[in-house]
mmCIF file of C-alpha atoms in Angstrom:
data_model
loop_
_atom_site.group_PDB
_atom_site.id
_atom_site.type_symbol
_atom_site.label_atom_id
_atom_site.label_comp_id
_atom_site.label_asym_id
_atom_site.label_seq_id
_atom_site.Cartn_x
_atom_site.Cartn_y
_atom_site.Cartn_z
ATOM 1 C CA MET A 1228 56.285 136.389 31.385
ATOM 2 C CA ALA A 1229 58.809 135.398 28.723
ATOM 3 C CA ALA A 1230 58.149 132.203 26.764
ATOM 4 C CA PRO A 1231 60.163 129.181 27.946
ATOM 5 C CA PRO A 1232 63.460 128.998 26.051
ATOM 6 C CA GLN A 1233 63.791 126.362 23.338
ATOM 7 C CA ILE A 1234 66.837 124.111 23.641
ATOM 8 C CA ALA A 1235 68.504 121.166 21.915
ATOM 9 C CA VAL A 1236 70.312 118.171 23.379
ATOM 10 C CA VAL A 1237 73.352 117.238 21.304
ATOM 11 C CA GLY A 1238 74.023 113.593 22.086
ATOM 12 C CA ALA A 1239 71.824 110.548 22.653
ATOM 13 C CA GLY A 1240 73.918 108.182 24.762
ATOM 14 C CA ILE A 1241 73.445 106.550 28.173
ATOM 15 C CA PHE A 1242 73.728 109.755 30.209
ATOM 16 C CA VAL A 1243 71.218 111.592 28.016
ATOM 17 C CA LYS A 1244 68.708 108.764 28.384
ATOM 18 C CA THR A 1245 69.200 108.121 32.107
ATOM 19 C CA GLN A 1246 69.889 111.659 33.392
ATOM 20 C CA TYR A 1247 69.317 114.516 30.952
ATOM 21 C CA ILE A 1248 65.850 113.530 29.742
ATOM 22 C CA PRO A 1249 64.485 112.747 33.267
ATOM 23 C CA ARG A 1250 66.090 115.846 34.819
ATOM 24 C CA LEU A 1251 64.868 118.135 32.020
ATOM 25 C CA ALA A 1252 61.410 116.576 32.461
ATOM 26 C CA GLU A 1253 61.497 117.712 36.113
ATOM 27 C CA ILE A 1254 61.823 121.321 34.932
ATOM 28 C CA SER A 1255 59.706 120.994 31.765
ATOM 29 C CA HIS A 1256 57.684 124.057 32.838
ATOM 30 C CA LEU A 1257 60.861 126.135 32.433
ATOM 31 C CA LEU A 1258 61.897 125.060 28.908
ATOM 32 C CA CYS A 1259 60.922 123.526 25.596
ATOM 33 C CA LEU A 1260 63.088 120.647 24.333
ATOM 34 C CA LYS A 1261 62.905 121.053 20.557
ATOM 35 C CA TYR A 1262 65.620 118.723 19.225
ATOM 36 C CA ILE A 1263 67.776 115.753 20.167
ATOM 37 C CA TRP A 1264 70.768 115.206 17.897
ATOM 38 C CA SER A 1265 73.069 112.240 17.373
ATOM 39 C CA ARG A 1266 75.576 111.152 14.742
ATOM 40 C CA THR A 1267 73.121 108.465 13.591
ATOM 41 C CA GLN A 1268 69.404 108.588 12.900
ATOM 42 C CA GLU A 1269 68.814 105.387 14.879
ATOM 43 C CA SER A 1270 70.446 106.752 18.039
ATOM 44 C CA ALA A 1271 68.628 110.101 17.814
ATOM 45 C CA ARG A 1272 65.267 108.385 17.332
ATOM 46 C CA GLY A 1273 65.830 106.131 20.335
ATOM 47 C CA ALA A 1274 66.373 109.118 22.630
ATOM 48 C CA VAL A 1275 63.478 111.077 21.103
ATOM 49 C CA GLU A 1276 61.072 108.192 21.806
ATOM 50 C CA LEU A 1277 61.985 108.428 25.501
ATOM 51 C CA ALA A 1278 61.765 112.219 25.551
ATOM 52 C CA LYS A 1279 58.341 112.349 23.872
ATOM 53 C CA GLN A 1280 56.715 111.181 27.106
ATOM 54 C CA HIS A 1281 57.604 114.591 28.551
ATOM 55 C CA PHE A 1282 58.147 116.762 25.449
ATOM 56 C CA PRO A 1283 55.610 115.624 22.795
ATOM 57 C CA GLY A 1284 56.920 117.997 20.142
ATOM 58 C CA VAL A 1285 60.602 117.012 20.317
ATOM 59 C CA GLU A 1286 62.224 116.170 16.957
ATOM 60 C CA CYS A 1287 65.296 114.134 16.082
ATOM 61 C CA LYS A 1288 68.261 115.477 14.124
ATOM 62 C CA TRP A 1289 71.335 113.570 13.035
ATOM 63 C CA GLY A 1290 74.609 113.916 11.153
ATOM 64 C CA ASP A 1291 76.294 117.072 9.872
ATOM 65 C CA GLN A 1292 73.111 118.432 8.282
ATOM 66 C CA GLY A 1293 71.124 117.917 11.467
ATOM 67 C CA LEU A 1294 73.719 119.776 13.527
ATOM 68 C CA ASN A 1295 73.720 122.589 10.986
ATOM 69 C CA ASP A 1296 69.914 122.763 11.191
ATOM 70 C CA ILE A 1297 70.155 123.307 14.956
ATOM 71 C CA ILE A 1298 72.837 125.996 14.549
ATOM 72 C CA GLN A 1299 70.754 127.784 11.902
ATOM 73 C CA ASP A 1300 67.511 127.620 13.914
ATOM 74 C CA ALA A 1301 67.126 131.078 15.446
ATOM 75 C CA SER A 1302 64.509 129.809 17.922
ATOM 76 C CA ILE A 1303 67.100 127.646 19.719
ATOM 77 C CA LEU A 1304 68.640 129.627 22.599
ATOM 78 C CA GLY A 1305 70.819 126.938 24.130
ATOM 79 C CA ALA A 1306 72.158 123.432 23.752
ATOM 80 C CA ALA A 1307 73.387 120.696 26.069
ATOM 81 C CA VAL A 1308 76.403 118.945 24.534
ATOM 82 C CA VAL A 1309 76.640 115.405 25.911
ATOM 83 C CA LEU A 1310 79.135 113.597 23.686
ATOM 84 C CA ALA A 1311 82.391 111.653 23.798
ATOM 85 C CA GLY A 1312 85.119 113.650 25.553
ATOM 86 C CA GLN A 1313 87.160 113.910 22.358
ATOM 87 C CA ALA A 1314 84.301 115.517 20.385
ATOM 88 C CA GLN A 1315 82.678 117.906 22.840
ATOM 89 C CA VAL A 1316 84.876 120.993 22.508
ATOM 90 C CA ASP A 1317 84.682 121.185 18.694
ATOM 91 C CA ILE A 1318 80.896 120.773 18.686
ATOM 92 C CA SER A 1319 80.496 123.275 21.545
ATOM 93 C CA LEU A 1320 82.537 125.883 19.675
ATOM 94 C CA LYS A 1321 80.443 125.375 16.520
ATOM 95 C CA LEU A 1322 77.280 126.026 18.522
ATOM 96 C CA LEU A 1323 78.819 129.028 20.303
ATOM 97 C CA LYS A 1324 79.884 130.501 16.944
ATOM 98 C CA GLY A 1325 76.258 130.095 15.893
ATOM 99 C CA GLY A 1326 75.224 132.232 18.871
ATOM 100 C CA LYS A 1327 73.882 129.397 21.022
ATOM 101 C CA HIS A 1328 74.461 129.183 24.775
ATOM 102 C CA VAL A 1329 76.112 125.852 25.629
ATOM 103 C CA ILE A 1330 76.253 123.614 28.665
ATOM 104 C CA GLN A 1331 78.841 120.937 27.907
ATOM 105 C CA GLU A 1332 79.328 117.742 29.884
ATOM 106 C CA LYS A 1333 82.545 117.288 31.838
ATOM 107 C CA PRO A 1334 85.460 116.904 31.415
ATOM 108 C CA ALA A 1335 85.974 120.402 29.985
ATOM 109 C CA ALA A 1336 88.551 118.942 27.565
ATOM 110 C CA ALA A 1337 91.152 116.190 27.297
ATOM 111 C CA SER A 1338 94.069 118.449 28.292
ATOM 112 C CA THR A 1339 95.004 121.964 29.323
ATOM 113 C CA THR A 1340 96.545 122.476 25.868
ATOM 114 C CA GLU A 1341 93.147 121.822 24.280
ATOM 115 C CA ILE A 1342 91.532 124.037 26.918
ATOM 116 C CA GLU A 1343 93.830 126.999 26.194
ATOM 117 C CA THR A 1344 93.152 126.692 22.449
ATOM 118 C CA ALA A 1345 89.412 126.410 23.110
ATOM 119 C CA LEU A 1346 89.342 129.460 25.389
ATOM 120 C CA SER A 1347 91.264 131.458 22.786
ATOM 121 C CA SER A 1348 88.683 130.485 20.142
ATOM 122 C CA TYR A 1349 85.819 131.334 22.500
ATOM 123 C CA LYS A 1350 87.254 134.782 23.223
ATOM 124 C CA SER A 1351 87.776 135.490 19.533
ATOM 125 C CA ILE A 1352 84.199 134.616 18.548
ATOM 126 C CA CYS A 1353 82.596 136.102 21.643
ATOM 127 C CA SER A 1354 84.509 139.274 22.459
ATOM 128 C CA ASN A 1355 81.479 141.504 22.998
ATOM 129 C CA PRO A 1356 79.298 141.847 26.116
ATOM 130 C CA GLY A 1357 76.323 139.516 26.051
ATOM 131 C CA GLN A 1358 78.416 136.711 24.535
ATOM 132 C CA PRO A 1359 76.970 133.190 24.537
ATOM 133 C CA ILE A 1360 77.428 131.361 27.851
ATOM 134 C CA TRP A 1361 79.788 128.369 27.832
ATOM 135 C CA ALA A 1362 79.084 126.251 30.890
ATOM 136 C CA VAL A 1363 80.524 122.916 31.980
ATOM 137 C CA ALA A 1364 78.109 120.494 33.624
ATOM 138 C CA GLU A 1365 79.869 119.642 36.889
ATOM 139 C CA ASN A 1366 77.005 118.502 39.078
ATOM 140 C CA TYR A 1367 79.180 118.148 42.212
ATOM 141 C CA ARG A 1368 79.378 121.943 42.494
ATOM 142 C CA PHE A 1369 75.571 121.992 42.644
ATOM 143 C CA GLU A 1370 75.091 119.175 45.140
ATOM 144 C CA PRO A 1371 73.646 120.642 48.384
ATOM 145 C CA ALA A 1372 76.145 118.496 50.322
ATOM 146 C CA PHE A 1373 79.079 120.459 48.913
ATOM 147 C CA VAL A 1374 77.303 123.801 49.147
ATOM 148 C CA GLU A 1375 76.685 123.133 52.855
ATOM 149 C CA SER A 1376 80.097 121.590 53.606
ATOM 150 C CA LYS A 1377 81.772 124.679 52.152
ATOM 151 C CA LYS A 1378 79.871 126.792 54.727
ATOM 152 C CA LEU A 1379 80.836 124.428 57.565
ATOM 153 C CA ILE A 1380 84.558 124.802 56.772
ATOM 154 C CA ALA A 1381 84.362 128.255 58.415
ATOM 155 C CA ASP A 1382 83.634 126.533 61.760
ATOM 156 C CA ILE A 1383 86.734 124.313 61.911
ATOM 157 C CA GLY A 1384 89.434 126.975 62.212
ATOM 158 C CA ASP A 1385 92.737 126.889 60.362
ATOM 159 C CA MET A 1386 92.925 124.037 57.864
ATOM 160 C CA MET A 1387 95.455 121.344 58.803
ATOM 161 C CA ASN A 1388 94.990 118.518 56.300
ATOM 162 C CA VAL A 1389 92.668 117.279 53.549
ATOM 163 C CA GLN A 1390 91.990 113.663 52.569
ATOM 164 C CA ILE A 1391 90.056 112.408 49.550
ATOM 165 C CA ILE A 1392 89.635 108.632 49.276
ATOM 166 C CA ILE A 1393 87.885 107.302 46.175
ATOM 167 C CA GLU A 1394 87.308 103.576 45.733
ATOM 168 C CA GLY A 1395 85.150 103.382 42.617
ATOM 169 C CA SER A 1396 83.015 100.643 41.108
ATOM 170 C CA MET A 1397 83.907 100.805 37.415
ATOM 171 C CA ASN A 1398 83.503 97.102 36.612
ATOM 172 C CA SER A 1399 81.677 95.126 33.923
ATOM 173 C CA SER A 1400 78.292 95.711 35.637
ATOM 174 C CA ASN A 1401 78.697 99.496 35.228
ATOM 175 C CA PRO A 1402 76.991 100.832 32.040
ATOM 176 C CA TYR A 1403 80.007 103.071 31.306
ATOM 177 C CA PHE A 1404 82.564 100.234 31.584
ATOM 178 C CA SER A 1405 82.447 99.469 27.851
ATOM 179 C CA SER A 1406 82.475 103.123 26.779
ATOM 180 C CA SER A 1407 85.048 103.176 23.981
ATOM 181 C CA TRP A 1408 85.846 106.908 24.160
ATOM 182 C CA ARG A 1409 86.857 106.685 27.822
ATOM 183 C CA ARG A 1410 89.221 103.845 26.955
ATOM 184 C CA ASN A 1411 90.841 105.923 24.203
ATOM 185 C CA PHE A 1412 91.046 109.045 26.344
ATOM 186 C CA GLU A 1413 94.353 110.278 27.780
ATOM 187 C CA GLY A 1414 94.054 109.531 31.485
ATOM 188 C CA GLY A 1415 91.111 107.154 30.888
ATOM 189 C CA PHE A 1416 88.652 106.759 33.744
ATOM 190 C CA ILE A 1417 90.995 108.591 36.154
ATOM 191 C CA LEU A 1418 90.473 111.849 34.235
ATOM 192 C CA ASP A 1419 86.832 111.328 33.289
ATOM 193 C CA MET A 1420 85.700 110.277 36.789
ATOM 194 C CA GLY A 1421 88.365 112.178 38.705
ATOM 195 C CA VAL A 1422 87.249 115.678 37.708
ATOM 196 C CA HIS A 1423 84.134 115.141 39.862
ATOM 197 C CA PHE A 1424 86.211 114.433 42.965
ATOM 198 C CA ILE A 1425 88.572 117.348 42.325
ATOM 199 C CA ALA A 1426 85.522 119.594 41.870
ATOM 200 C CA GLY A 1427 84.274 118.440 45.274
ATOM 201 C CA LEU A 1428 87.689 119.146 46.806
ATOM 202 C CA ARG A 1429 87.994 122.639 45.299
ATOM 203 C CA MET A 1430 84.407 123.472 46.249
ATOM 204 C CA MET A 1431 84.929 122.492 49.891
ATOM 205 C CA VAL A 1432 88.294 124.135 50.543
ATOM 206 C CA GLY A 1433 87.532 127.285 48.544
ATOM 207 C CA CYS A 1434 91.036 127.614 47.109
ATOM 208 C CA GLU A 1435 93.237 126.161 44.381
ATOM 209 C CA VAL A 1436 95.611 123.189 44.304
ATOM 210 C CA THR A 1437 99.060 124.572 43.447
ATOM 211 C CA SER A 1438 101.342 121.513 43.219
ATOM 212 C CA VAL A 1439 101.171 117.717 43.297
ATOM 213 C CA SER A 1440 103.352 114.635 43.557
ATOM 214 C CA ALA A 1441 101.748 111.361 42.490
ATOM 215 C CA ILE A 1442 102.354 107.666 41.944
ATOM 216 C CA THR A 1443 100.181 105.921 39.344
ATOM 217 C CA SER A 1444 99.816 102.220 38.636
ATOM 218 C CA HIS A 1445 97.889 99.762 36.500
ATOM 219 C CA ILE A 1446 96.627 96.662 38.300
ATOM 220 C CA ASP A 1447 93.221 95.807 36.792
ATOM 221 C CA THR A 1448 93.964 94.931 33.164
ATOM 222 C CA THR A 1449 90.263 95.113 32.220
ATOM 223 C CA LEU A 1450 90.646 98.903 32.640
ATOM 224 C CA PRO A 1451 92.822 101.330 30.658
ATOM 225 C CA PRO A 1452 95.958 102.624 32.417
ATOM 226 C CA PRO A 1453 96.339 104.040 34.938
ATOM 227 C CA ASP A 1454 93.606 102.680 37.193
ATOM 228 C CA ILE A 1455 95.140 103.759 40.524
ATOM 229 C CA ILE A 1456 96.558 107.112 41.601
ATOM 230 C CA SER A 1457 97.974 108.205 44.970
ATOM 231 C CA SER A 1458 98.877 111.874 45.188
ATOM 232 C CA ASN A 1459 100.103 114.377 47.739
ATOM 233 C CA PHE A 1460 98.988 117.914 46.982
ATOM 234 C CA LYS A 1461 99.448 121.431 48.309
ATOM 235 C CA LEU A 1462 96.765 124.117 48.443
ATOM 236 C CA GLU A 1463 97.427 127.818 47.899
ATOM 237 C CA ASN A 1464 96.603 128.423 51.590
ATOM 238 C CA GLY A 1465 99.620 126.248 52.494
ATOM 239 C CA CYS A 1466 97.599 123.222 53.630
ATOM 240 C CA SER A 1467 98.607 119.779 52.361
ATOM 241 C CA GLY A 1468 96.465 116.778 51.501
ATOM 242 C CA VAL A 1469 96.206 113.374 49.885
ATOM 243 C CA PHE A 1470 94.094 112.233 46.937
ATOM 244 C CA VAL A 1471 93.762 108.473 46.463
ATOM 245 C CA MET A 1472 91.673 106.989 43.655
ATOM 246 C CA VAL A 1473 91.086 103.343 42.790
ATOM 247 C CA VAL A 1474 88.905 103.157 39.677
ATOM 248 C CA SER A 1475 87.358 99.797 40.542
ATOM 249 C CA SER A 1476 87.173 98.335 44.041
ATOM 250 C CA SER A 1477 85.204 95.412 45.503
ATOM 251 C CA SER A 1478 84.295 97.698 48.433
ATOM 252 C CA PRO A 1479 83.374 101.122 46.961
ATOM 253 C CA LYS A 1480 83.899 104.178 49.172
ATOM 254 C CA VAL A 1481 83.857 107.898 48.353
ATOM 255 C CA ILE A 1482 84.901 110.358 51.053
ATOM 256 C CA TRP A 1483 86.257 113.903 51.492
ATOM 257 C CA ARG A 1484 87.640 114.969 54.878
ATOM 258 C CA VAL A 1485 88.948 118.412 55.859
ATOM 259 C CA VAL A 1486 90.694 118.574 59.258
ATOM 260 C CA GLY A 1487 90.917 121.926 61.015
ATOM 261 C CA MET A 1488 92.252 123.227 64.350
ATOM 262 C CA LYS A 1489 88.734 123.344 65.825
ATOM 263 C CA GLY A 1490 87.048 120.414 64.104
ATOM 264 C CA THR A 1491 86.601 118.310 60.966
ATOM 265 C CA VAL A 1492 84.145 118.345 58.067
ATOM 266 C CA GLN A 1493 83.499 115.064 56.262
ATOM 267 C CA VAL A 1494 81.403 114.289 53.175
ATOM 268 C CA GLU A 1495 80.729 110.621 52.429
ATOM 269 C CA ARG A 1496 78.654 109.094 49.675
ATOM 270 C CA GLY A 1497 75.970 106.759 50.953
ATOM 271 C CA LYS A 1498 72.333 105.751 50.982
ATOM 272 C CA GLN A 1499 69.472 106.530 53.339
ATOM 273 C CA GLU A 1500 65.850 105.389 53.069
ATOM 274 C CA GLY A 1501 66.490 104.093 49.564
ATOM 275 C CA ARG A 1502 67.969 107.382 48.287
ATOM 276 C CA HIS A 1503 71.570 107.849 47.200
ATOM 277 C CA GLY A 1504 73.377 110.977 48.327
ATOM 278 C CA TYR A 1505 75.963 112.342 50.755
ATOM 279 C CA LEU A 1506 76.225 112.346 54.530
ATOM 280 C CA VAL A 1507 77.803 115.616 55.694
ATOM 281 C CA SER A 1508 79.294 115.470 59.210
ATOM 282 C CA LEU A 1509 80.766 118.211 61.384
ATOM 283 C CA TYR A 1510 83.004 116.899 64.173
ATOM 284 C CA SER A 1511 83.666 119.594 66.769
ATOM 285 C CA ALA A 1512 86.602 119.891 69.191
ATOM 286 C CA ASP A 1513 84.429 118.754 72.122
ATOM 287 C CA GLY A 1514 83.789 115.386 70.478
ATOM 288 C CA GLN A 1515 80.273 116.178 69.250
ATOM 289 C CA CYS A 1516 79.168 115.209 65.734
ATOM 290 C CA LYS A 1517 76.300 116.696 63.722
ATOM 291 C CA SER A 1518 75.340 114.898 60.507
ATOM 292 C CA THR A 1519 72.868 115.669 57.717
ATOM 293 C CA PHE A 1520 72.057 113.519 54.669
ATOM 294 C CA TYR A 1521 71.569 115.250 51.305
ATOM 295 C CA PRO A 1522 70.107 113.188 48.416
ATOM 296 C CA PHE A 1523 71.671 113.627 44.941
ATOM 297 C CA CYS A 1524 70.147 116.492 42.946
ATOM 298 C CA GLY A 1525 73.161 118.166 41.284
ATOM 299 C CA VAL A 1526 72.192 117.456 37.657
ATOM 300 C CA HIS A 1527 68.713 118.878 38.277
ATOM 301 C CA GLU A 1528 70.168 122.000 39.919
ATOM 302 C CA GLU A 1529 72.840 122.677 37.283
ATOM 303 C CA LEU A 1530 70.359 122.355 34.406
ATOM 304 C CA LYS A 1531 67.880 124.627 36.197
ATOM 305 C CA ALA A 1532 70.667 127.198 36.701
ATOM 306 C CA PHE A 1533 71.618 127.017 33.000
ATOM 307 C CA ILE A 1534 68.014 127.560 31.843
ATOM 308 C CA HIS A 1535 67.722 130.500 34.257
ATOM 309 C CA ASP A 1536 70.998 131.958 32.938
ATOM 310 C CA ILE A 1537 70.135 131.729 29.239
ATOM 311 C CA LEU A 1538 66.722 133.285 29.815
ATOM 312 C CA ARG A 1539 68.197 136.166 31.814
ATOM 313 C CA ALA A 1540 71.028 136.588 29.289
ATOM 314 C CA THR A 1541 68.480 136.857 26.461
ATOM 315 C CA LEU A 1542 66.395 139.425 28.345
ATOM 316 C CA LYS A 1543 69.538 141.460 29.090
ATOM 317 C CA GLU A 1544 71.071 141.020 25.634
ATOM 318 C CA GLY A 1545 73.936 143.433 25.013
ATOM 319 C CA SER A 1546 74.303 144.427 28.656
ATOM 320 C CA GLY A 1547 76.544 141.528 29.680
ATOM 321 C CA TYR A 1548 74.843 139.074 32.001
ATOM 322 C CA GLU A 1549 76.959 137.373 34.687
ATOM 323 C CA ALA A 1550 76.213 133.646 34.515
ATOM 324 C CA GLU A 1551 76.383 131.188 37.430
ATOM 325 C CA PRO A 1552 80.125 131.012 38.277
ATOM 326 C CA ARG A 1553 79.994 127.361 39.397
ATOM 327 C CA SER A 1554 79.196 126.341 35.809
ATOM 328 C CA SER A 1555 81.856 128.425 34.077
ATOM 329 C CA TYR A 1556 84.070 126.679 31.540
ATOM 330 C CA VAL A 1557 87.167 127.866 33.425
ATOM 331 C CA GLU A 1558 85.980 126.114 36.614
ATOM 332 C CA GLY A 1559 85.711 122.837 34.712
ATOM 333 C CA ALA A 1560 89.091 123.520 33.117
ATOM 334 C CA ARG A 1561 90.752 123.925 36.518
ATOM 335 C CA ASP A 1562 89.522 120.473 37.584
ATOM 336 C CA VAL A 1563 91.215 119.009 34.500
ATOM 337 C CA ALA A 1564 94.442 120.916 35.241
ATOM 338 C CA VAL A 1565 94.756 119.277 38.679
ATOM 339 C CA LEU A 1566 94.231 115.749 37.322
ATOM 340 C CA GLU A 1567 96.588 116.414 34.410
ATOM 341 C CA ALA A 1568 99.332 117.501 36.850
ATOM 342 C CA MET A 1569 98.792 114.342 38.922
ATOM 343 C CA LEU A 1570 98.981 112.105 35.845
ATOM 344 C CA GLU A 1571 102.110 113.933 34.642
ATOM 345 C CA SER A 1572 103.734 113.455 38.046
ATOM 346 C CA GLY A 1573 102.816 109.770 37.934
ATOM 347 C CA ASN A 1574 104.517 109.442 34.550
ATOM 348 C CA LYS A 1575 107.608 111.076 36.070
ATOM 349 C CA GLY A 1576 107.767 108.696 39.042
ATOM 350 C CA GLY A 1577 106.330 111.099 41.594
ATOM 351 C CA ALA A 1578 108.205 114.276 40.615
ATOM 352 C CA LEU A 1579 106.724 117.531 41.902
ATOM 353 C CA VAL A 1580 104.504 119.138 39.248
ATOM 354 C CA HIS A 1581 102.945 122.614 39.475
ATOM 355 C CA VAL A 1582 99.306 122.822 38.432
ATOM 356 C CA LYS A 1583 98.822 124.977 35.338
ATOM 357 C CA LYS A 1584 96.997 128.216 36.140
ATOM 358 C CA LEU A 1585 93.924 128.885 34.008
#
């Protein structure tokens, strides 16, 4: 048995404290968390205090020297980069250049221009087989609800229409409401939150969005613009659909619905027996409905897959290990490309915009 891989968490914000540390603790038998890094010593120490309950030996690192220490530490196989959207790509590339495998939080980048530059840099530093893995943490692709709904799509015949309705709850009671980087991010909460919902769409339908036409607006002035988007879109299989997103609603609702000739598959966020998750329903042509509830576990599953990948990649060093495709940086990039096209169309008053191919 190989020793559990040693990893670092680069970032010490809300999501690290509320999700990464608890989810890594659930798979602590599979890994060793050696470092948590932040820009400031105070922030790093705060996260380390939480993590020590599960990883007694974890150390804090901070600032440029701390990041360099992690890059230079040959015992570190991988790193989770959980930072402001504007900073993630540069830090990820530094770690990749240092030979570390990286799982970076979504969104993949702020724009497709940044993505193309980043992919070019990645290819130039990692041209050989066995290159470091660059994954994007998109937990929706690992939620059992979307894995199962993708299988159910085969039962509904030819696809006729797709509807995604997102009424979010990004108000002052949400811990991310005051996040300064999201407010200074092109596309704001629409891009940061929206990549999840596009990931769910692309996962379910199993094909790409080719073109969009969208109207954007700004109604809630406590949020950065735009805070509402209504878009028509076309899939490469010829099917059309609608994507509607309201960043903050007094009556939150999150739903995906794919209508076929022989039935409909619907995924709706909800709660059962005190657990949050998704209700997946298959409506058949004879009027029957079968529903199954799947509790949230995507972050757990994507981190477990990353640890599995970096261990296998290390054991097969030089032979070129194929990592989990759902985590690939390009998958995360394609989510961004769809939202970017919608936002561009909104800026052009609803003009048809083709989604950039990546």
